[in-house]
CSV table of C-alpha atoms in Angstrom, one decimal:
chain,number,residue,atom,x,y,z
A,1209,UNK,CA,-8.1,17.6,-15.4
A,1210,UNK,CA,-6.7,14.1,-15.1
A,1211,UNK,CA,-4.6,13.5,-12.0
A,1212,UNK,CA,-2.3,10.6,-11.2
A,1213,UNK,CA,-2.0,8.5,-8.0
A,1214,UNK,CA,1.0,6.2,-7.7
A,1215,UNK,CA,0.4,3.8,-4.8
A,1216,UNK,CA,3.5,1.9,-3.8
A,1217,UNK,CA,4.0,-1.0,-1.5
A,1218,UNK,CA,6.9,-0.7,1.0
A,1219,UNK,CA,10.2,-2.6,0.5
A,1220,UNK,CA,10.9,-6.0,1.9
A,1221,UNK,CA,11.0,-6.3,5.7
A,1222,UNK,CA,12.4,-8.7,8.2
A,1223,UNK,CA,8.9,-9.9,8.9
A,1224,UNK,CA,8.3,-10.5,5.2
A,1225,UNK,CA,11.4,-12.7,5.1
A,1226,UNK,CA,10.5,-14.5,8.4
A,1227,UNK,CA,6.8,-15.0,7.2
A,1228,UNK,CA,5.3,-13.1,10.1
A,1229,UNK,CA,1.9,-11.4,10.0
A,1230,UNK,CA,2.6,-7.8,9.8
A,1231,UNK,CA,-0.2,-5.3,9.9
A,1232,UNK,CA,0.0,-2.5,12.5
A,1233,UNK,CA,3.1,-4.0,14.0
A,1234,UNK,CA,6.3,-3.1,12.2
A,1235,UNK,CA,9.7,-4.5,11.3
A,1236,UNK,CA,12.7,-2.9,9.5
A,1237,UNK,CA,13.5,-3.0,5.9
A,1238,UNK,CA,16.0,-5.7,4.9
A,1239,UNK,CA,19.1,-4.9,2.8
A,1240,UNK,CA,17.1,-6.3,-0.1
A,1241,UNK,CA,14.2,-4.0,0.8
A,1242,UNK,CA,16.5,-1.0,0.7
A,1243,UNK,CA,17.7,-2.1,-2.8
A,1244,UNK,CA,14.1,-2.5,-4.0
A,1245,UNK,CA,13.4,1.1,-2.9
A,1246,UNK,CA,16.5,2.3,-4.8
A,1247,UNK,CA,15.3,0.5,-7.9
A,1248,UNK,CA,11.8,1.9,-7.6
A,1249,UNK,CA,13.4,5.4,-7.4
A,1250,UNK,CA,15.0,4.8,-10.8
A,1251,UNK,CA,11.7,3.5,-12.3
A,1252,UNK,CA,9.8,6.6,-11.4
A,1253,UNK,CA,12.5,9.3,-11.5
A,1254,UNK,CA,11.0,11.0,-14.6
A,1255,UNK,CA,7.7,11.6,-12.8
A,1256,UNK,CA,7.3,15.1,-11.3
A,1257,UNK,CA,5.4,14.4,-8.0
A,1258,UNK,CA,3.9,17.4,-6.3
A,1259,UNK,CA,2.9,15.6,-3.0
A,1260,UNK,CA,4.0,12.6,-1.0
A,1261,UNK,CA,2.2,10.5,1.6
A,1262,UNK,CA,2.8,7.3,3.5
A,1263,UNK,CA,1.5,5.1,6.2
A,1264,UNK,CA,2.7,5.8,9.7
A,1265,UNK,CA,4.6,2.5,9.7
A,1266,UNK,CA,8.3,2.9,9.7
A,1267,UNK,CA,8.7,0.4,6.8
A,1268,UNK,CA,6.7,2.9,4.6
A,1269,UNK,CA,8.4,6.1,5.7
A,1270,UNK,CA,11.8,4.5,5.3
A,1271,UNK,CA,10.8,3.3,1.7
A,1272,UNK,CA,9.6,6.8,0.8
A,1273,UNK,CA,12.7,8.5,2.2
A,1274,UNK,CA,14.9,6.2,0.1
A,1275,UNK,CA,12.8,6.8,-3.0
A,1276,UNK,CA,13.0,10.6,-2.6
A,1277,UNK,CA,16.6,10.7,-1.3
A,1278,UNK,CA,15.0,12.1,1.9
A,1279,UNK,CA,14.7,15.5,0.1
A,1280,UNK,CA,11.0,16.1,0.2
A,1281,UNK,CA,8.4,16.9,2.8
A,1282,UNK,CA,5.8,14.2,3.2
A,1283,UNK,CA,2.7,13.4,5.3
A,1284,UNK,CA,2.3,10.3,7.3
A,1285,UNK,CA,-1.3,9.1,7.7
A,1286,UNK,CA,-2.6,6.3,10.0
A,1287,UNK,CA,-5.4,5.7,7.4
A,1288,UNK,CA,-2.8,4.4,5.0
A,1289,UNK,CA,-1.7,1.6,7.4
A,1290,UNK,CA,-2.1,-2.1,6.7
A,1291,UNK,CA,-5.0,-4.1,8.1
A,1292,UNK,CA,-4.9,-4.5,11.8
A,1293,UNK,CA,-4.6,-8.3,12.5
A,1294,UNK,CA,-5.5,-8.0,16.2
A,1295,UNK,CA,-4.0,-10.6,18.4
A,1296,UNK,CA,-2.4,-12.3,15.4
A,1297,UNK,CA,0.1,-9.5,14.8
A,1298,UNK,CA,3.6,-10.8,14.6
A,1299,UNK,CA,2.5,-14.5,14.5
A,1300,UNK,CA,3.4,-16.9,11.7
A,1301,UNK,CA,1.7,-16.4,8.3
A,1302,UNK,CA,0.8,-20.1,8.5
A,1303,UNK,CA,-2.1,-19.0,10.7
A,1304,UNK,CA,-3.7,-17.0,7.8
A,1305,UNK,CA,-7.1,-18.6,7.2
A,1306,UNK,CA,-7.6,-20.0,3.7
A,1307,UNK,CA,-10.8,-21.1,1.9
A,1308,UNK,CA,-10.8,-22.5,-1.6
A,1309,UNK,CA,-7.1,-21.5,-2.0
A,1310,UNK,CA,-7.8,-17.8,-1.1
A,1311,UNK,CA,-7.1,-15.9,2.1
A,1312,UNK,CA,-10.3,-15.4,4.1
A,1313,UNK,CA,-9.3,-12.9,6.7
A,1314,UNK,CA,-12.8,-11.9,7.8
A,1315,UNK,CA,-13.4,-15.4,9.1
A,1316,UNK,CA,-10.7,-15.0,11.8
A,1317,UNK,CA,-9.0,-11.7,12.5
A,1318,UNK,CA,-12.0,-9.5,13.3
A,1319,UNK,CA,-12.9,-12.0,16.1
A,1320,UNK,CA,-9.6,-11.3,17.7
A,1321,UNK,CA,-9.4,-7.5,17.5
A,1322,UNK,CA,-8.5,-7.2,13.8
A,1323,UNK,CA,-10.2,-5.2,11.0
A,1324,UNK,CA,-12.8,-6.3,8.5
A,1325,UNK,CA,-11.9,-6.1,4.8
A,1326,UNK,CA,-14.6,-3.5,4.3
A,1327,UNK,CA,-13.1,-1.3,7.0
A,1328,UNK,CA,-9.7,-1.3,5.4
A,1329,UNK,CA,-11.2,-0.7,1.9
A,1330,UNK,CA,-13.3,2.2,3.1
A,1331,UNK,CA,-10.5,3.9,5.0
A,1332,UNK,CA,-8.1,3.5,2.2
A,1333,UNK,CA,-10.5,4.7,-0.5
A,1334,UNK,CA,-11.8,7.7,1.5
A,1335,UNK,CA,-8.3,8.8,2.5
A,1336,UNK,CA,-6.9,8.6,-1.0
A,1337,UNK,CA,-10.0,10.2,-2.5
A,1338,UNK,CA,-9.7,13.1,-0.1
A,1339,UNK,CA,-6.0,13.5,-1.0
A,1340,UNK,CA,-6.6,13.5,-4.7
A,1341,UNK,CA,-9.6,15.9,-4.4
A,1342,UNK,CA,-7.1,18.6,-3.3
A,1343,UNK,CA,-6.7,21.2,-6.1
A,1344,UNK,CA,-2.9,21.2,-6.2
A,1345,UNK,CA,-2.5,17.4,-6.0
A,1346,UNK,CA,-1.8,16.4,-9.6
A,1347,UNK,CA,0.9,13.7,-9.3
A,1348,UNK,CA,0.9,12.0,-5.9
A,1349,UNK,CA,3.1,9.2,-4.6
A,1350,UNK,CA,1.7,7.3,-1.6
A,1351,UNK,CA,3.5,4.4,0.1
A,1352,UNK,CA,1.4,1.8,1.8
A,1353,UNK,CA,1.1,-2.0,2.2
A,1354,UNK,CA,0.1,-4.9,0.0
A,1355,UNK,CA,-3.2,-5.8,1.8
A,1356,UNK,CA,-4.2,-2.2,2.0
A,1357,UNK,CA,-3.4,-1.6,-1.6
A,1358,UNK,CA,-5.4,-4.6,-2.7
A,1359,UNK,CA,-8.4,-3.4,-0.6
A,1360,UNK,CA,-8.2,0.0,-2.4
A,1361,UNK,CA,-7.8,-1.7,-5.8
A,1362,UNK,CA,-11.0,-3.7,-5.1
A,1363,UNK,CA,-13.1,-0.6,-5.3
A,1364,UNK,CA,-12.1,-0.4,-9.1
A,1365,UNK,CA,-11.6,-4.0,-10.2
A,1366,UNK,CA,-11.1,-7.5,-9.0
A,1367,UNK,CA,-7.7,-7.5,-7.2
A,1368,UNK,CA,-7.2,-11.2,-8.1
A,1369,UNK,CA,-6.3,-10.0,-11.6
A,1370,UNK,CA,-3.1,-8.6,-10.0
A,1371,UNK,CA,-2.7,-11.4,-7.5
A,1372,UNK,CA,-3.0,-14.1,-10.1
A,1373,UNK,CA,-0.4,-12.4,-12.3
A,1374,UNK,CA,2.5,-12.4,-9.9
A,1375,UNK,CA,1.0,-10.1,-7.3
A,1376,UNK,CA,2.1,-6.8,-6.0
A,1377,UNK,CA,5.8,-7.2,-5.2
A,1378,UNK,CA,7.6,-5.1,-2.6
A,1379,UNK,CA,8.1,-1.6,-4.0
A,1380,UNK,CA,5.6,-2.4,-6.8
A,1381,UNK,CA,3.5,0.5,-7.8
A,1382,UNK,CA,-0.2,0.7,-8.8
A,1383,UNK,CA,-0.8,3.7,-11.0
A,1384,UNK,CA,-4.3,5.2,-11.0
A,1385,UNK,CA,-5.8,8.1,-12.8
A,1386,UNK,CA,-8.3,10.4,-11.0
A,1387,UNK,CA,-10.8,12.4,-12.9
A,1388,UNK,CA,-14.3,13.6,-12.1
A,1389,UNK,CA,-14.0,12.1,-8.5
A,1390,UNK,CA,-13.3,8.7,-10.0
A,1391,UNK,CA,-10.2,6.4,-9.8
A,1392,UNK,CA,-9.3,4.2,-12.7
A,1393,UNK,CA,-6.5,1.6,-12.6
A,1394,UNK,CA,-4.0,2.3,-15.3
A,1395,UNK,CA,-1.0,0.0,-14.8
A,1396,UNK,CA,1.3,-1.8,-12.4
A,1397,UNK,CA,4.9,-0.7,-12.4
A,1398,UNK,CA,7.2,-3.5,-11.1
């Protein structure tokens, strides 16, 4: 049986607007972020989800509650959180290390209490695989974060394909199929 995972990024937050590094720290959705979640709800309203998950970050649970009109039960999981940026949480995005025009997080953040890319990738992949292996989980919506979503995507394909084509916007959704214990990227829903 082919199952479907819809992995959504949360709506725009105050820290997104203020260009602050936002991993395990949190900030509220902006009015624009609330509108993005309402538009996402319209884009996926025909999909019959049977289970819902999100990161423990308030920006993700708020997004999910807007998308579902706060009418469903859902599970919050720490394993779906964004990368931990250590001592750089809440600091300016201007501090993000770059090399050859790309972010090179592993060169800086793990030295100051943050996570390695492979740690984020492994926890996201193992968590989402465990979710999708459940027999009654056919169409699942999970709300997480851009960096964590890219780390998960990297297990299937080069995430730069998405980054270089406009990126994963707030409330953008990555649609994967899951069959024979294997994820395959199907599409991005903007």
